[in-house]
XYZ file of C-alpha atoms in Angstrom:
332
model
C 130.239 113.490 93.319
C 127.894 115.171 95.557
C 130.310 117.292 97.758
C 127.500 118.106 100.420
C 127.040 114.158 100.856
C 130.832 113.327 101.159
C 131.400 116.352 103.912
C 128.965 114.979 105.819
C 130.088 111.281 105.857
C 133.003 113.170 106.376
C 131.734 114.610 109.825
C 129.503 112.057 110.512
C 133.431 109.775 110.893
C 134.730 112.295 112.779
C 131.909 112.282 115.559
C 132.057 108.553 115.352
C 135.605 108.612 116.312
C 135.699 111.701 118.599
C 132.844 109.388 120.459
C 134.217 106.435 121.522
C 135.246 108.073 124.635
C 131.862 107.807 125.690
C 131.908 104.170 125.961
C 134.680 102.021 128.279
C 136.343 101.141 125.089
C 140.357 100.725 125.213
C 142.590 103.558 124.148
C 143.012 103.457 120.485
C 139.967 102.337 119.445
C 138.889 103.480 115.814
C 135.189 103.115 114.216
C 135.369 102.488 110.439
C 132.524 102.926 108.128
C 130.625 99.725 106.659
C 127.304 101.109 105.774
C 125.212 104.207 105.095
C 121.496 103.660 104.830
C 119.007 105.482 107.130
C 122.254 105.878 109.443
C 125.877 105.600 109.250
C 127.259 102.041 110.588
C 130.907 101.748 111.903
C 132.934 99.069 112.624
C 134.753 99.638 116.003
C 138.161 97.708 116.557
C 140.218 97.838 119.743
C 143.677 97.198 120.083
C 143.263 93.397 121.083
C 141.187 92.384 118.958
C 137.849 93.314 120.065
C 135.028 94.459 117.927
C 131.653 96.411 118.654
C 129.344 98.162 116.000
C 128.146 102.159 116.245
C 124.967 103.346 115.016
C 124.820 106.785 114.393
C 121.189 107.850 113.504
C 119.892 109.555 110.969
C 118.431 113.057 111.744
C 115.002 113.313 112.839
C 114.156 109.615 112.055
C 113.640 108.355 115.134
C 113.317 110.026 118.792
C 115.124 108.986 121.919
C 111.808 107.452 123.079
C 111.619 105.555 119.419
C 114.955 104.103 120.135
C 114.377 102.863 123.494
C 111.630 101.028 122.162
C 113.812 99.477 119.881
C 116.067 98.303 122.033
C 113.645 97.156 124.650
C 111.932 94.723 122.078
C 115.557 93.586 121.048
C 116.234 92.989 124.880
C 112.964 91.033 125.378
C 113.280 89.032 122.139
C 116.826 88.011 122.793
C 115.493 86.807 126.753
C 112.267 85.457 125.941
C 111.617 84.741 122.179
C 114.757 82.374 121.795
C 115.535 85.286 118.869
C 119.280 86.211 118.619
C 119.523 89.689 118.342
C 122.491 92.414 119.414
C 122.447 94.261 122.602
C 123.492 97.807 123.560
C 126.150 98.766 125.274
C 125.901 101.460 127.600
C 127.748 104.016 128.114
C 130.237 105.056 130.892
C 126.867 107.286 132.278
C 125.085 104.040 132.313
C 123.173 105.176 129.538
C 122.232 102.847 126.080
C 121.822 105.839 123.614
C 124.527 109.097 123.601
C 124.515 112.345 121.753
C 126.948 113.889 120.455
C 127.618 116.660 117.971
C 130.512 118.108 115.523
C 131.106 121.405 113.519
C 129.089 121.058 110.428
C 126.556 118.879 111.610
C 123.579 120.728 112.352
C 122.154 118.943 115.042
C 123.507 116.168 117.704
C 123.017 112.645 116.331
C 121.621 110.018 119.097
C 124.186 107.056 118.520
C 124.044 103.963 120.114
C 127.212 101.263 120.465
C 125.972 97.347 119.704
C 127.698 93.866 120.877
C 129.515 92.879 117.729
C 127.518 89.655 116.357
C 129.346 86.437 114.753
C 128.359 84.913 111.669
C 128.045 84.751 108.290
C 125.973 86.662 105.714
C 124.264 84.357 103.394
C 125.795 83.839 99.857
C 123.244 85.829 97.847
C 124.915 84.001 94.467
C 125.072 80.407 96.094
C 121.083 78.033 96.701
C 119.063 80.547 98.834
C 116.420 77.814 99.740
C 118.193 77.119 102.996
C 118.801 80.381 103.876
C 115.482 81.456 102.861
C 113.885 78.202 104.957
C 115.857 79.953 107.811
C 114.667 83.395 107.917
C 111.188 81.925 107.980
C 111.817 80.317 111.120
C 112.977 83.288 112.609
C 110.227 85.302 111.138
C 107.502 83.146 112.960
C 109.923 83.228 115.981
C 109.625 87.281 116.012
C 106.556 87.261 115.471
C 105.055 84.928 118.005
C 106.876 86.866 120.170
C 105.215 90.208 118.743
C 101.921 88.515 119.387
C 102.727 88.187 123.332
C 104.803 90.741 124.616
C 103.456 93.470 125.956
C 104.556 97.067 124.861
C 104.061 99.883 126.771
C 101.451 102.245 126.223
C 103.874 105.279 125.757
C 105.356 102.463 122.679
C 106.789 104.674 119.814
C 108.013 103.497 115.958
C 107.618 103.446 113.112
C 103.978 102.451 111.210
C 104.566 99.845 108.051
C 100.908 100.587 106.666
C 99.529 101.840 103.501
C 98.615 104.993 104.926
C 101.928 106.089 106.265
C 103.915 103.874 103.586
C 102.089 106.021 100.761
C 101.748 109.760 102.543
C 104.387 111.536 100.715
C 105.936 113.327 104.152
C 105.789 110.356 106.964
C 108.798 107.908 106.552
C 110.392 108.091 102.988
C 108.934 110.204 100.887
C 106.591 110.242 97.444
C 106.962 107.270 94.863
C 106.246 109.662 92.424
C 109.493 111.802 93.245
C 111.792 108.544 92.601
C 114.222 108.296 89.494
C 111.922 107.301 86.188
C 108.466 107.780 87.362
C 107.047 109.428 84.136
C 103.613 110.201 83.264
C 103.024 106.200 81.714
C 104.436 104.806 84.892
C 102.651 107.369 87.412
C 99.026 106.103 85.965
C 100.341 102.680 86.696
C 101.497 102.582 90.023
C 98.555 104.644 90.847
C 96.527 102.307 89.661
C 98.060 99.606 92.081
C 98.129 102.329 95.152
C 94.295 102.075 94.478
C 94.207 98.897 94.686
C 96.287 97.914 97.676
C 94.666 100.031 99.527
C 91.081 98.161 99.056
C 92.712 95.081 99.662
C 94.385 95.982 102.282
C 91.517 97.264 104.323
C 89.576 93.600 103.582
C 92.640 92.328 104.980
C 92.246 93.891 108.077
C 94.976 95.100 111.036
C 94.017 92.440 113.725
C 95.893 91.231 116.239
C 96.756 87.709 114.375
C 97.819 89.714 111.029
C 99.157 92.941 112.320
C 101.644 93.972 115.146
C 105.403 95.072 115.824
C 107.581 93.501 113.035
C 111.467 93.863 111.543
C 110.587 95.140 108.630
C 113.693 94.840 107.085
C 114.077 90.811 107.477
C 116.785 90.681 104.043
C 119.242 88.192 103.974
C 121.803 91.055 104.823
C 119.999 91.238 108.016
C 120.913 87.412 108.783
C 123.976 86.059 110.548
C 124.448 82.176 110.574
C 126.765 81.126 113.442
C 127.050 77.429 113.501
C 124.123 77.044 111.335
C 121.911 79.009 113.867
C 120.517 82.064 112.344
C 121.154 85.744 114.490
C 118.507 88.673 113.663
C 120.771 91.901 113.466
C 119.309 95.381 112.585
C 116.106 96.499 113.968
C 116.032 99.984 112.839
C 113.089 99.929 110.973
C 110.925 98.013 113.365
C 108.034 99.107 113.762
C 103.867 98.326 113.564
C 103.000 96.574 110.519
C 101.613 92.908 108.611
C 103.343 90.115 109.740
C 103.845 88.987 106.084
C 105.466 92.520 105.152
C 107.939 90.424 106.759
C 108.409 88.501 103.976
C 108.336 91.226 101.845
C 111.057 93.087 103.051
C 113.095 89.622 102.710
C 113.186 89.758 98.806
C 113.782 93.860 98.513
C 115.105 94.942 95.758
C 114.997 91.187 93.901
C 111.088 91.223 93.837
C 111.345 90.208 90.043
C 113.921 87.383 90.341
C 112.387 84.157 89.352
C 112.857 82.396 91.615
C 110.991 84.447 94.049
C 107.586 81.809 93.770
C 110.326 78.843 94.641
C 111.670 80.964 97.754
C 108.447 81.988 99.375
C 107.758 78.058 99.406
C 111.400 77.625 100.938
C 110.680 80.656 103.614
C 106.752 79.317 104.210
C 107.569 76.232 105.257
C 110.007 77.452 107.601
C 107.425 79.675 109.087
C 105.022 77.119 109.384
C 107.181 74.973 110.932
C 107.139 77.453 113.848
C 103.580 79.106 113.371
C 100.874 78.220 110.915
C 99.049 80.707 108.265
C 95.891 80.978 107.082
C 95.128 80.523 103.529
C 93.714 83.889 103.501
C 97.256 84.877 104.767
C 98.909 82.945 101.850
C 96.772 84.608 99.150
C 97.787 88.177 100.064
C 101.670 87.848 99.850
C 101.749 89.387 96.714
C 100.277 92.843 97.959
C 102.631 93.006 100.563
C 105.563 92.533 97.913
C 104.103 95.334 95.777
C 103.452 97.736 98.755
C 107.239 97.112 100.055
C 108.218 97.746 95.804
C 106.434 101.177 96.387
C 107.763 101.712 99.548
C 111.530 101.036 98.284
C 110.710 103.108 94.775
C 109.863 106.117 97.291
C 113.032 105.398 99.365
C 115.602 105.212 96.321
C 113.752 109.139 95.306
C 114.395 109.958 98.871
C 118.054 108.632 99.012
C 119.643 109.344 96.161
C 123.001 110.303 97.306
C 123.457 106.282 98.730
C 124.961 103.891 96.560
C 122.529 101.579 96.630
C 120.387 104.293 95.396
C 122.784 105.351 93.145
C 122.605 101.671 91.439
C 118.856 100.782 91.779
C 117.536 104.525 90.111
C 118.154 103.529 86.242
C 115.910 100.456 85.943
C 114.027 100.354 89.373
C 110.760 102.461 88.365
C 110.571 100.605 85.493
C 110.876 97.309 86.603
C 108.280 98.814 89.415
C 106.050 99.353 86.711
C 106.548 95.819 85.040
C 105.378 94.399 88.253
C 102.173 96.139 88.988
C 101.191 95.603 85.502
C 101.445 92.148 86.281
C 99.866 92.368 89.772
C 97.120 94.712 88.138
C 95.745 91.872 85.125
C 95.198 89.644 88.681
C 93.809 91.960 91.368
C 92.454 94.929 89.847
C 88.465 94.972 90.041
């Protein structure tokens, strides 16, 4: 058990707790941890029943100004993209993000409070062609949306591209500091950061193939409510390919095989909503293998998270399985 890790989930629930005041929450209230990723998620229940969801961010992953930006895309695809996504809450100051700090924790942590969202996660075990038909159609929804709206020129998130995905000190760290990356599997996966990044830069960043996305779009991420799908978690939104997208929908499952059968299920969805280009189409497979890399660098980065914890024995090699397939296709 990593002590360190535990004391600070540890203080992390306290602040969570000691927090709610900040909100108009009833007396009683209690936030209970669900998830630790990039930040710790709580669970708040009230006395009668009600039910909202904290954030409290990760340090130094996002500024105030990155999280307003968040939310005001949320906002604006929830009023005008005919996206259902969760709104803030603001505080009793009026405000949608609060600070607050504890004894042990080094620096205040911005938190903000979300609308607790109905629905249903998708059976991950039970026919994902539905669900995966689904997510394309919100995909194209977000997207279309991404296309028209019109950020501000102070806009600040994340970048989804190969040059911040693959510097080693930008968002999550060096592929070749995750779990199993040996000197066999290092020549590999080089090999394939070569490569992406030449077809990457034919592919080009305009405005039709590159622009604010999810960037997390998993099944996790999706909420059916009376068979209407709801968009939850845009923490990792941010600039990147529109089909990165799609990419982000089959993490950690990239070498399931049924992944071919899916991409049909989640294209015609999409196209349903807004076409692709064949060009489009051809390239889905570097955008899987630059998400692979991007995920191999976050499990190094995050290795006191379960998920981590679970992926680290087999993930660099299966990483390596795939870009040796990927390699005998699109290496020149």
């Amino acid at each position: 058990m990593n002590v360190a890790y535990e004391q600070t989930l540890e203080r992390l629930c306290k602040l969570a707790n000691d927090s709610l005041r900040l909100w108009d929450l009833q007396e009683g209230a209690k936030a209970r941890l669900i998830n630790v990723s990039e930040n710790a998620t709580y669970l708040v229940e009230e006395p009668s029943g009600g039910k909202s969801v904290l954030r409290v961010h990760r340090e130094g992953y996002h500024s105030r100004k990155a999280i307003e930006c968040e939310l005001a895309w949320t906002r604006a695809l929830r009023q005008e993209g005919g996206v259902f996504a969760p709104l803030p809450i603001a505080g009793r100051n009026g405000e949608e993000i609060q600070s607050g700090s504890v004894s042990g924790l080094a620096r205040p942590r911005h938190m903000v409070l979300f609308e607790f969202v109905e629905g249903v996660e998708p059976d991950e075990s039970q026919d994902l062609r539905g669900p995966f038909k689904q997510l394309g159609e919100i995909c194209a929804r977000t997207h279309l949306h991404s296309i028209s709206w019109k950020r501000g020129k102070e806009f600040e998130r994340l970048v989804w591209d190969e040059e911040h995905i693959f510097h080693p000190h930008i968002i999550w760290g060096d592929w070749r500091e995750a779990p199993g990356v040996g000197a066999r599997e290092r020549e590999i996966l080089e090999r394939q950061e070569k490569t992406l990044r030449r077809r990457l830069a034919v592919y080009g960043k305009n405005a039709d193939v590159f622009g604010l996305i999810h960037a997390d779009m998993r099944l996790a991420n999706l909420l059916i409510y009376d068979n209407v799908p709801r968009l939850i978690d845009f923490d990792d939104c941010g600039l990147g390919w529109y089909l990165y997208d799609f990419a982000a929908g089959i993490s950690f499952i990239e070498d399931h095989p049924d992944i071919p059968e899916l991409f049909s299920c989640w294209l015609e969805g999409y196209e349903d909503v807004r076409p692709l280009r064949v060009a489009d189409k051809d390239e889905v497979e570097s955008f899987i293998m630059l998400r692979r890399m991007a995920l191999l660098a976050w499990i190094g980065s995050h290795k006191e998270t379960d998920l981590a914890k679970g992926m680290a024995p087999h993930f660099a090699r299966v990483s390596t399985e795939l870009a040796e397939s990927y390699l005998s296709r699109f290496e020149s």
